Short mmCIF file of C-alpha atoms in Angstrom, two decimals:
data_model
loop_
_atom_site.label_atom_id
_atom_site.label_comp_id
_atom_site.label_asym_id
_atom_site.label_seq_id
_atom_site.Cartn_x
_atom_site.Cartn_y
_atom_site.Cartn_z
CA MET A 1394 137.43 128.64 109.30
CA LYS A 1395 134.42 130.71 108.26
CA LYS A 1396 132.48 132.67 110.84
CA SER A 1397 129.16 131.10 111.67
CA LEU A 1398 126.67 131.66 114.43
CA ASN A 1399 125.97 128.91 116.88
CA LYS A 1400 122.56 128.74 118.54
CA ILE A 1401 122.13 127.79 122.17
CA LEU A 1402 118.52 127.06 123.06
CA ILE A 1403 117.25 126.93 126.62
CA LYS A 1404 113.75 125.55 126.40
CA GLY A 1405 111.04 125.06 128.97
CA LEU A 1406 112.75 126.50 132.04
CA LYS A 1407 109.97 126.28 134.66
CA PHE A 1408 109.29 128.54 137.65
CA HIS A 1409 106.67 129.37 140.21
CA SER A 1410 106.80 133.18 140.43
CA TYR A 1411 104.72 136.11 141.64
CA HIS A 1412 104.50 138.43 138.63
CA GLY A 1413 101.21 140.02 137.61
CA VAL A 1414 98.88 142.96 138.10
CA ARG A 1415 96.26 141.41 140.36
CA PRO A 1416 96.91 141.11 144.11
CA GLU A 1417 96.19 137.36 144.05
CA GLU A 1418 98.90 136.85 141.39
CA LYS A 1419 101.40 138.57 143.66
CA ALA A 1420 100.22 136.62 146.73
CA ILE A 1421 99.61 133.12 145.34
CA GLY A 1422 101.85 133.25 142.30
CA GLY A 1423 101.62 131.19 139.17
CA ASN A 1424 103.55 128.90 136.87
CA TYR A 1425 105.85 130.32 134.22
CA GLU A 1426 108.03 128.90 131.51
CA VAL A 1427 110.97 130.62 129.79
CA ASP A 1428 112.70 129.87 126.48
CA VAL A 1429 115.87 131.63 125.38
CA GLU A 1430 117.54 131.41 121.95
CA MET A 1431 121.05 132.87 121.82
CA PHE A 1432 123.26 133.19 118.76
CA TYR A 1433 127.01 133.77 119.03
CA ASP A 1434 130.20 133.08 117.14
CA ALA A 1435 131.41 129.86 118.76
CA THR A 1436 134.41 129.39 116.46
CA ASP A 1437 137.06 129.83 119.20
CA ALA A 1438 135.12 127.67 121.65
CA ILE A 1439 134.80 124.90 119.06
CA ILE A 1440 138.43 125.01 117.91
CA LYS A 1441 139.81 125.16 121.46
CA ASP A 1442 137.09 122.96 122.98
CA ASN A 1443 137.22 125.27 125.99
CA LEU A 1444 134.40 126.69 128.07
CA ASN A 1445 136.33 129.94 128.59
CA TYR A 1446 135.57 130.83 124.95
CA ALA A 1447 131.93 129.73 125.02
CA LEU A 1448 128.70 131.11 126.40
CA ASN A 1449 128.34 129.48 129.78
CA TYR A 1450 124.69 128.47 129.80
CA GLU A 1451 124.89 127.50 133.47
CA GLU A 1452 125.57 131.16 134.36
CA ILE A 1453 122.74 132.22 132.06
CA LEU A 1454 120.36 129.80 133.82
CA PHE A 1455 121.26 131.40 137.15
CA ASP A 1456 120.71 134.89 135.67
CA ILE A 1457 117.24 133.97 134.41
CA THR A 1458 116.37 132.39 137.75
CA GLU A 1459 117.31 135.64 139.52
CA PHE A 1460 114.82 137.58 137.39
CA MET A 1461 112.06 135.02 137.82
CA GLN A 1462 112.48 135.00 141.60
CA SER A 1463 113.14 138.73 142.04
CA GLU A 1464 110.71 141.47 142.95
CA PRO A 1465 107.62 140.91 140.82
CA PHE A 1466 106.90 142.76 137.61
CA ASN A 1467 103.34 143.71 136.72
CA LEU A 1468 103.70 142.78 133.04
CA ILE A 1469 105.33 139.74 131.49
CA GLU A 1470 106.39 142.07 128.68
CA THR A 1471 108.52 143.98 131.19
CA LEU A 1472 109.91 140.74 132.62
CA THR A 1473 110.84 139.55 129.12
CA PHE A 1474 112.50 142.87 128.28
CA GLU A 1475 114.53 142.91 131.50
CA ILE A 1476 115.84 139.36 130.95
CA LEU A 1477 116.72 140.21 127.35
CA ASN A 1478 118.43 143.48 128.24
CA HIS A 1479 120.45 141.82 131.01
CA LEU A 1480 121.68 139.04 128.74
CA MET A 1481 122.79 141.49 126.04
CA ASP A 1482 124.58 143.69 128.60
CA LYS A 1483 126.30 140.89 130.51
CA TYR A 1484 127.28 138.69 127.57
CA PRO A 1485 128.78 140.78 124.74
CA ALA A 1486 129.43 137.64 122.70
CA ILE A 1487 125.68 137.24 122.13
CA GLU A 1488 124.86 138.66 118.71
CA LYS A 1489 121.14 137.89 118.76
CA VAL A 1490 118.81 136.69 121.50
CA THR A 1491 115.11 135.87 121.71
CA VAL A 1492 113.30 135.43 125.02
CA ARG A 1493 109.84 133.91 125.40
CA VAL A 1494 107.93 133.96 128.68
CA ARG A 1495 104.78 131.88 129.08
CA LYS A 1496 102.39 132.52 131.95
CA TYR A 1497 100.05 129.73 133.02
CA ASN A 1498 97.16 129.86 135.51
CA ILE A 1499 95.77 133.10 134.11
CA PRO A 1500 92.95 134.56 136.25
CA PHE A 1501 90.34 134.12 133.52
CA LYS A 1502 86.98 132.30 133.52
CA GLY A 1503 87.62 130.61 130.20
CA LEU A 1504 89.90 127.82 129.04
CA MET A 1505 93.39 128.52 127.72
CA ASP A 1506 96.83 127.01 127.90
CA TYR A 1507 98.89 130.15 128.53
CA ILE A 1508 99.75 133.72 127.59
CA GLU A 1509 103.13 134.20 125.91
CA THR A 1510 105.27 137.17 125.06
CA GLU A 1511 108.36 137.09 122.85
CA GLN A 1512 111.00 139.71 122.20
CA THR A 1513 114.22 139.69 120.17
CA PHE A 1514 117.32 141.89 120.37
CA GLU A 1515 120.02 141.86 117.73
CA ARG A 1516 123.31 143.73 117.84
CA THR A 1517 123.79 146.07 114.92
CA ASP A 1518 127.52 146.64 115.36
CA TYR A 1519 128.99 143.34 114.17
#
């Protein structure tokens, strides 16, 4: 069987968290949404139909939740980077990952849906 990359997409994971620069963001919190796209070689998992050879997205959901509910970060860019870095360190099977963090309820006197940051890591040694 040829090697191919499988994509697992976690989309729209919602949280109420306390990240931000302003004191009111840290006190009152705000709504956040996280998307994660992970690419890995799922050949063994598919052939064996066995979770032991797959990325366990339930564990990954718990990992993301830990970051969202941990000590607050000032910048969502830092939050995004830390989630990304953790996933690449903990799950060596991941060959490429993109994390998006959307922050709602921005303290701004205009109208907007959200602020979003996106970052991608890709292994160079495969």
